[in-house]
Coordinates of C-alpha atoms and ligand atoms in Angstrom, one line a residue:
X1 CA 22.0 -16.3 -0.2
X2 CA 19.3 -18.4 1.8
X3 CA 16.4 -20.2 -0.5
X4 CA 13.3 -18.2 -0.6
X5 CA 10.2 -19.4 1.4
X6 CA 7.2 -18.9 -0.3
X7 CA 4.9 -19.5 2.6
X8 CA 4.1 -16.5 4.4
X9 CA 3.9 -16.2 8.1
X10 CA 0.1 -16.7 9.9
X11 CA -2.0 -13.7 10.7
X12 CA -2.2 -12.8 14.3
X13 CA -5.7 -12.0 15.4
X14 CA -4.5 -9.5 18.1
X15 CA -2.4 -6.9 15.9
X16 CA -3.3 -3.3 16.4
X17 CA -5.1 -2.9 13.1
X18 CA -7.2 -5.8 14.0
X19 CA -8.1 -4.2 17.4
X20 CA -9.1 -1.1 15.9
X21 CA -11.4 -3.1 13.5
X22 CA -13.1 -5.0 16.2
X23 CA -13.5 -1.4 18.0
X24 CA -11.0 -2.7 21.0
X25 CA -8.6 0.6 20.2
X26 CA -9.7 4.0 19.0
X27 CA -8.9 5.4 15.9
X28 CA -9.8 8.5 13.7
X29 CA -12.1 6.8 11.0
X30 CA -12.2 8.5 7.9
X31 CA -14.4 6.2 5.5
X32 CA -16.1 2.3 6.1
X33 CA -17.7 0.2 3.3
X34 CA -18.8 -3.8 3.7
X35 CA -15.5 -4.6 2.6
X36 CA -12.7 -1.7 3.5
X37 CA -12.1 0.6 6.3
X38 CA -9.7 4.0 6.3
X39 CA -8.5 5.8 9.1
X40 CA -6.0 8.3 10.1
X41 CA -2.2 6.9 10.7
X42 CA -1.0 7.8 14.0
X43 CA 2.3 8.8 13.2
X44 CA 1.5 10.8 9.7
X45 CA 4.2 11.3 7.0
X46 CA 2.4 14.1 5.9
X47 CA -0.7 15.9 6.7
X48 CA -3.7 13.6 5.6
X49 CA -1.8 10.1 5.7
X50 CA -4.5 8.1 5.6
X51 CA -4.5 3.8 6.1
X52 CA -7.0 1.9 4.1
X53 CA -7.5 -1.7 4.9
X54 CA -9.6 -4.5 4.3
X55 CA -12.0 -5.8 6.8
X56 CA -11.3 -10.0 6.3
X57 CA -8.0 -10.7 7.9
X58 CA -5.0 -10.5 6.0
X59 CA -1.4 -10.5 7.1
X60 CA -0.3 -8.6 3.8
X61 CA 0.0 -8.9 -0.1
X62 CA 1.1 -12.3 0.3
X63 CA -1.7 -14.2 1.7
X64 CA -4.7 -11.8 0.6
X65 CA -7.8 -12.6 -1.6
X66 CA -7.3 -10.8 -4.8
X67 CA -11.0 -10.0 -4.1
X68 CA -10.1 -8.0 -1.0
X69 CA -7.3 -5.9 -2.8
X70 CA -9.5 -5.0 -5.6
X71 CA -11.9 -3.5 -2.6
X72 CA -9.2 -1.8 -1.2
X73 CA -7.8 0.1 -4.3
X74 CA -11.3 1.1 -4.9
X75 CA -11.1 2.7 -1.2
X76 CA -7.7 4.2 -2.1
X77 CA -8.9 5.8 -5.0
X78 CA -11.6 7.4 -3.2
X79 CA -9.6 8.7 0.0
X80 CA -6.6 10.0 -2.8
X81 CA -9.5 12.0 -4.6
X82 CA -10.6 13.5 -1.2
X83 CA -7.4 14.5 -0.4
X84 CA -6.4 16.2 -3.5
X85 CA -9.7 18.4 -2.0
X86 CA -9.1 18.3 1.4
X87 CA -5.6 19.2 1.5
X88 CA -5.1 21.0 -1.5
X89 CA -2.5 18.2 -2.4
X90 CA -0.4 18.5 -5.7
X91 CA 0.2 14.4 -5.7
X92 CA -0.5 11.6 -3.9
X93 CA 1.9 9.1 -2.8
X94 CA 0.5 5.0 -2.1
X95 CA 3.1 2.9 -0.1
X96 CA 2.5 -0.8 0.9
X97 CA 4.8 -2.9 3.2
X98 CA 5.4 -6.7 3.2
X99 CA 7.0 -8.7 6.4
X100 CA 9.9 -7.2 8.4
X101 CA 12.4 -7.3 5.7
X102 CA 9.7 -5.3 3.1
X103 CA 9.4 -2.7 6.0
X104 CA 6.2 -3.8 7.3
X105 CA 5.3 -2.8 11.0
X106 CA 1.7 -4.0 11.7
X107 CA 1.0 -7.4 10.3
X108 CA -2.9 -6.6 9.2
X109 CA -2.9 -5.3 5.2
X110 CA -2.7 -1.6 4.9
X111 CA -2.0 1.0 2.2
X112 CA -0.8 4.0 2.9
X113 CA -2.5 7.0 1.2
X114 CA -0.3 10.2 1.4
X115 CA -1.2 14.1 0.6
X116 CA 2.1 15.6 -1.2
X117 CA 2.8 19.0 -2.2
X118 CA 5.6 20.0 -4.7
X119 CA 9.1 20.1 -2.9
X120 CA 7.5 18.8 0.9
X121 CA 9.8 15.8 1.8
X122 CA 7.5 13.0 3.6
X123 CA 8.4 12.9 7.4
X124 CA 10.1 9.5 8.6
X125 CA 8.0 6.1 8.2
X126 CA 7.1 5.6 11.6
X127 CA 8.0 9.2 13.1
X128 CA 6.6 11.2 15.7
X129 CA 2.9 10.9 16.9
X130 CA 0.6 13.6 15.8
X131 CA -2.0 15.3 18.2
X132 CA -5.3 13.6 18.5
X133 CA -7.0 16.7 17.5
X134 CA -5.3 17.4 14.7
X135 CA -5.8 14.0 13.5
X136 CA -9.7 14.4 14.4
X137 CA -9.5 17.6 12.0
X138 CA -8.1 15.9 9.0
X139 CA -10.2 13.1 9.3
X140 CA -13.5 15.5 9.6
X141 CA -12.0 17.2 6.5
X142 CA -11.4 14.1 4.6
X143 CA -15.4 13.1 5.2
X144 CA -16.5 16.4 4.4
X145 CA -14.4 15.9 0.5
X146 CA -16.1 12.3 0.4
X147 CA -19.5 13.8 1.4
X148 CA -19.8 11.6 4.1
X149 CA -19.5 14.4 7.0
X150 CA -22.4 14.4 9.2
Ligands
LIG1 P1 3.6 -0.3 8.2 O1 3.3 -1.7 9.1 O2 3.2 0.0 6.8 O3 5.4 -0.4 8.2 O4 3.3 0.7 9.2 C1 2.3 0.5 10.0 C2 1.9 2.2 10.0 O5 0.8 2.1 11.3 C3 2.8 3.4 10.6 O6 2.7 4.6 9.5 C4 2.3 3.6 11.7 O7 2.5 5.1 11.9 C5 0.7 3.5 12.0 N1 0.1 2.6 13.1 C6 1.1 2.2 14.0 N2 0.3 2.0 15.4 C7 -0.9 2.6 14.8 C8 -2.3 2.7 15.4 O8 -2.2 2.5 16.8 N3 -3.2 3.8 15.2 C9 -2.8 4.2 13.6 N4 -4.1 4.9 13.3 N5 -1.9 3.9 13.1 C10 -0.9 3.3 13.5

């Protein structure tokens, strides 16, 4: 066994979610406030799979400011409640991965918020890309449940 290294790797300003936050890459936005941003996962593990990220740069749980964790979790709760309504969910799974060894693929902190139904297994992590129109419809359904649709 090697000695644990408590120093996390540094934040990369060019990660995919940083580009989404800057509007340089498209996404299906669900919700935004001063500190957080929520959008549909492009490879959903179930219909309605949403990602919640802080606007401030942080790589993962190892370097994030606790205030940003608090803001993110408030938004996670909003999204989870909206998913119960929008997708008739029977439960919600929340996942979060840190560093490659922990399963992290994109290095801007994010929480996965996933609607669940009894007996339906999750699809694979980073599996198939979903159809854009389907994701747009799911984002719209969530905005309606949040009371923020135009
Ligand atoms: P993690 O870093 O938590 O292991 O996984 C990254 C997540 O981001 C995966 O669920 C993957 O489907 C999602 N993802 C990767 N690239 C994109 C992208 O360009 N847009 C969106 N909306 N999601 C992405």
